Structures are given as C-alpha cells and as structure tokens.
C-alpha cells in the first residue's frame, strides 16, 4: 500500500514526478496544507508573544518615570490598584503624539497611508477594549512581580515569570461610579415610592401633641 501519511513535503520522494491526480499528489497537498497550518499557528504565537513582550517592556521602562535617579532600595516596592489603573491610562495614551500628527495630516486634506489608517483603527480598538474589558498588564500590586519586572532582560522565553492582571484605566472610574450611584438612587426612589403612607395628617398631629383631634 502507498504511504499516505502526512509527512513533510521535503521528505516525500519523487514528488516532482507525481501526476496531478495521483495519490502522491494528494499526499503532497496534505503535507503542504499541514506545513502551512503549522507555520501560521507559529507566526500567530510569535506575534502574540511579541505584542505581550512590547507591552511588558513599556511598563518596565515607564513604571519608574520620575524616579530614575532614585536609589534602587528607595524605589517603590508595589503599586496600589488605583495607581496601576492610572498607569494604564498613561499606557493607552502612549500613541497620542503620533495620532495627532496623523489627524492633522487628515484635516489638511491629505490622503492617509494604509498603514496610518490601520494604526488609527488598532489604537481605537485597543482603547475601546481596555475600557470595556480591561487590558492585561504586569501585576504591580504584587511586590514579587515588581522585582521580577525590574530584573527582566526582555527575553520572551522568561516572560511567563511576570504575572499579568486584567486592569481597566482609571479614567473610566468616575463614569462607572456615576452610573452605579445613579442606579442606586433610582432603586432607592423606587423603594420609597412603594412605602405606603402609614399615618394620616390627623394621626400625625395627635402623636406630636398628645391631643386627640375631633
């Protein structure tokens, strides 16, 4: 029986002589399809790791902004959640200068390059996702993570040692709180409307004065 296993294309013998509709041709097609699928999956994993790595590099390089000259022993050991959310705001605004340049070009009536339009779409998508579901960032509320991040040399193979946490930007907290307070107010109002008027005006006077009103 012919060997129809999905081996690598380079390992298939006499592939140049294969008839277009032969079993060997089908074997070659299967092998090519498998290699393409593997290459695509590998590329996606690499791109994901690179994207995550770039994000972690940003937090490593920016978490100590303003304290570059401070002795390592005196640097902040960990962040509060509020401080981390504020840092997420700074992270999301990292492209503002480039965005302003592109938008100014658009306002002047100039056509944007495809990569510029794509860049604006990616930034918009990133900000919307961050506000809706949060963004994965190094857990700076954990002292061990802060220490590991400062010591990290950028090697993607050791990126798993840095714990990530999903965090929303601080800029949306007031909006969220206002919405919550509004819902609480509406709920309290609805409950108040359901409370029956237990005392009539006459009963209230009697209780307040101790006198019976005829």
Coordinates of C-alpha atoms in Angstrom, one line a residue:
X1 CA 0.0 0.0 0.0
X2 CA 1.2 3.6 -0.7
X3 CA 2.4 5.6 2.2
X4 CA -0.3 8.4 2.6
X5 CA 0.9 9.7 6.0
X6 CA 1.1 13.4 6.4
X7 CA 4.9 13.8 6.3
X8 CA 6.9 16.9 5.4
X9 CA 7.0 17.8 1.8
X10 CA 10.8 17.7 1.7
X11 CA 10.6 14.0 2.9
X12 CA 8.4 12.9 0.1
X13 CA 10.4 11.1 -2.6
X14 CA 9.9 11.7 -6.4
X15 CA 7.4 14.5 -5.7
X16 CA 8.5 16.2 -9.0
X17 CA 7.2 13.2 -10.9
X18 CA 3.8 13.0 -9.2
X19 CA 0.8 13.0 -11.5
X20 CA -1.6 15.9 -10.6
X21 CA -4.4 13.5 -9.7
X22 CA -2.3 10.7 -8.2
X23 CA -2.2 9.6 -4.6
X24 CA 1.3 11.0 -4.2
X25 CA -0.1 14.4 -5.4
X26 CA -2.8 14.2 -2.7
X27 CA -0.1 13.3 -0.2
X28 CA 2.0 16.3 -1.2
X29 CA -1.1 18.6 -0.9
X30 CA -1.9 17.3 2.6
X31 CA 1.7 17.8 3.7
X32 CA 1.8 21.3 2.3
X33 CA -1.5 22.1 4.0
X34 CA -0.2 20.8 7.3
X35 CA 3.1 22.8 7.0
X36 CA 1.1 26.0 6.1
X37 CA -1.2 25.5 9.1
X38 CA 1.8 24.9 11.4
X39 CA 3.6 28.0 10.1
X40 CA 0.5 30.1 10.5
X41 CA 0.0 29.0 14.1
X42 CA 3.6 29.6 14.9
X43 CA 3.5 33.0 13.4
X44 CA 0.4 33.9 15.5
X45 CA 2.1 32.7 18.7
X46 CA 5.2 34.7 17.9
X47 CA 3.2 37.8 17.1
X48 CA 1.2 37.4 20.4
X49 CA 4.3 36.9 22.4
X50 CA 5.9 40.0 20.7
X51 CA 2.9 42.1 21.4
X52 CA 2.8 41.0 25.0
X53 CA 6.5 41.5 25.3
X54 CA 6.3 45.0 24.0
X55 CA 3.6 45.8 26.5
X56 CA 5.7 44.4 29.4
X57 CA 8.8 46.3 28.2
X58 CA 6.7 49.6 28.2
X59 CA 5.6 49.0 31.8
X60 CA 9.2 48.1 32.9
X61 CA 10.6 51.2 31.3
X62 CA 7.8 53.6 32.4
X63 CA 6.8 52.5 35.9
X64 CA 9.7 54.4 37.5
X65 CA 9.2 57.6 35.5
X66 CA 10.5 60.5 37.6
X67 CA 12.5 58.1 39.9
X68 CA 15.3 57.2 37.5
X69 CA 17.9 58.7 39.8
X70 CA 16.4 57.3 43.0
X71 CA 18.4 54.6 44.7
X72 CA 17.1 51.1 43.9
X73 CA 16.4 50.5 47.6
X74 CA 14.2 53.5 47.8
X75 CA 12.1 52.9 44.7
X76 CA 8.5 51.9 45.1
X77 CA 8.1 48.3 46.0
X78 CA 4.5 47.9 44.8
X79 CA 1.6 50.0 43.4
X80 CA -2.0 50.3 44.7
X81 CA -4.7 49.3 42.3
X82 CA -5.7 52.9 41.8
X83 CA -2.0 53.8 40.9
X84 CA -1.9 50.8 38.5
X85 CA -5.1 52.0 36.8
X86 CA -3.6 55.5 36.4
X87 CA -0.5 53.9 34.8
X88 CA -2.8 52.1 32.4
X89 CA -4.2 55.5 31.3
X90 CA -0.6 56.6 30.6
X91 CA 0.0 53.4 28.6
X92 CA -3.1 53.9 26.5
X93 CA -2.1 57.5 25.7
X94 CA 1.4 56.5 24.6
X95 CA 0.5 57.0 20.9
X96 CA -1.3 60.3 21.3
X97 CA 1.5 62.4 19.7
X98 CA 1.6 60.1 16.6
X99 CA -2.2 60.1 16.4
X100 CA -2.3 64.0 16.5
X101 CA 0.2 64.1 13.6
X102 CA -1.9 61.7 11.5
X103 CA -5.1 63.5 12.3
X104 CA -3.5 66.9 11.4
X105 CA -2.5 65.4 8.1
X106 CA -6.1 64.2 7.5
X107 CA -7.5 67.7 8.4
X108 CA -5.2 69.2 5.8
X109 CA -7.0 67.1 3.2
X110 CA -4.0 64.8 2.6
X111 CA -4.7 61.1 2.0
X112 CA -3.6 58.8 4.7
X113 CA -1.3 55.9 4.0
X114 CA -2.8 52.5 4.5
X115 CA -0.5 51.8 7.5
X116 CA -1.7 55.1 9.1
X117 CA -5.3 54.2 8.7
X118 CA -4.7 50.8 10.1
X119 CA -2.7 52.3 13.0
X120 CA -5.7 54.6 13.9
X121 CA -8.0 51.6 13.8
X122 CA -5.8 49.5 16.0
X123 CA -5.4 52.2 18.6
X124 CA -9.1 52.9 18.7
X125 CA -9.8 49.1 19.1
X126 CA -7.2 48.9 21.9
X127 CA -8.7 51.8 23.9
X128 CA -12.3 50.5 23.4
X129 CA -11.3 47.0 24.6
X130 CA -9.4 48.4 27.5
X131 CA -12.4 50.4 28.7
X132 CA -14.8 47.6 28.2
X133 CA -13.0 44.5 29.4
X134 CA -9.7 45.9 30.7
X135 CA -6.1 45.2 29.5
X136 CA -3.6 42.7 30.6
X137 CA -0.7 44.4 32.4
X138 CA 2.0 43.3 34.8
X139 CA 0.6 43.0 38.3
X140 CA 2.4 45.8 40.0
X141 CA 0.3 45.4 43.1
X142 CA 2.5 42.3 43.8
X143 CA 5.9 43.1 45.2
X144 CA 7.4 39.9 43.7
X145 CA 6.2 40.8 40.2
X146 CA 7.6 44.4 40.5
X147 CA 11.0 42.9 41.5
X148 CA 10.9 40.4 38.6
X149 CA 9.9 43.1 36.1
X150 CA 12.8 45.3 37.1
X151 CA 15.2 42.4 36.7
X152 CA 13.7 41.2 33.4
X153 CA 16.1 41.4 30.4
X154 CA 13.4 41.3 27.7
X155 CA 13.8 37.6 26.9
X156 CA 10.5 36.3 25.7
X157 CA 11.3 32.9 26.9
X158 CA 11.2 34.1 30.5
X159 CA 8.1 36.3 30.1
X160 CA 5.9 33.7 31.9
X161 CA 7.7 34.7 35.2
X162 CA 5.9 38.0 35.1
X163 CA 2.3 37.7 36.3
X164 CA -0.3 39.7 34.4
X165 CA -3.6 41.1 35.7
X166 CA -6.6 42.5 33.8
X167 CA -7.0 46.2 34.7
X168 CA -9.2 48.9 33.5
X169 CA -8.0 52.5 33.0
X170 CA -8.6 55.0 35.9
X171 CA -10.2 57.5 33.5
X172 CA -13.4 55.4 33.4
X173 CA -13.8 55.0 37.2
X174 CA -15.9 58.3 37.6
X175 CA -18.2 57.2 34.8
X176 CA -18.7 53.8 36.3
X177 CA -19.2 55.2 39.8
X178 CA -21.7 57.8 38.5
X179 CA -23.6 55.0 36.7
X180 CA -23.6 52.9 39.9
X181 CA -24.8 55.8 42.1
X182 CA -27.5 56.6 39.6
X183 CA -28.7 53.0 39.7
X184 CA -28.6 53.1 43.5
X185 CA -30.6 56.4 43.5
X186 CA -33.2 55.1 41.2
X187 CA -33.5 51.9 43.2
X188 CA -33.9 53.9 46.5
X189 CA -36.5 56.1 44.9
X190 CA -38.4 53.2 43.6
X191 CA -38.4 51.6 47.1
X192 CA -39.6 54.9 48.6
X193 CA -42.5 55.0 46.2
X194 CA -43.6 51.6 47.3
X195 CA -43.7 52.5 51.0
X196 CA -47.4 53.2 52.0
X197 CA -48.4 56.4 53.8
X198 CA -49.0 54.9 57.2
X199 CA -50.1 58.0 59.1
X200 CA -52.8 60.4 58.2
X201 CA -52.4 64.1 59.0
X202 CA -54.8 63.8 61.9
X203 CA -52.8 60.9 63.3
X204 CA -49.6 62.7 63.0
X205 CA -50.9 65.7 64.9
X206 CA -52.2 63.5 67.7
X207 CA -48.9 61.8 68.0
X208 CA -46.9 65.1 68.0
X209 CA -49.2 66.9 70.5
X210 CA -50.6 64.1 72.6
X211 CA -54.0 65.6 72.0
X212 CA -56.9 63.9 70.3
X213 CA -58.3 65.9 67.4
X214 CA -62.1 65.6 66.9

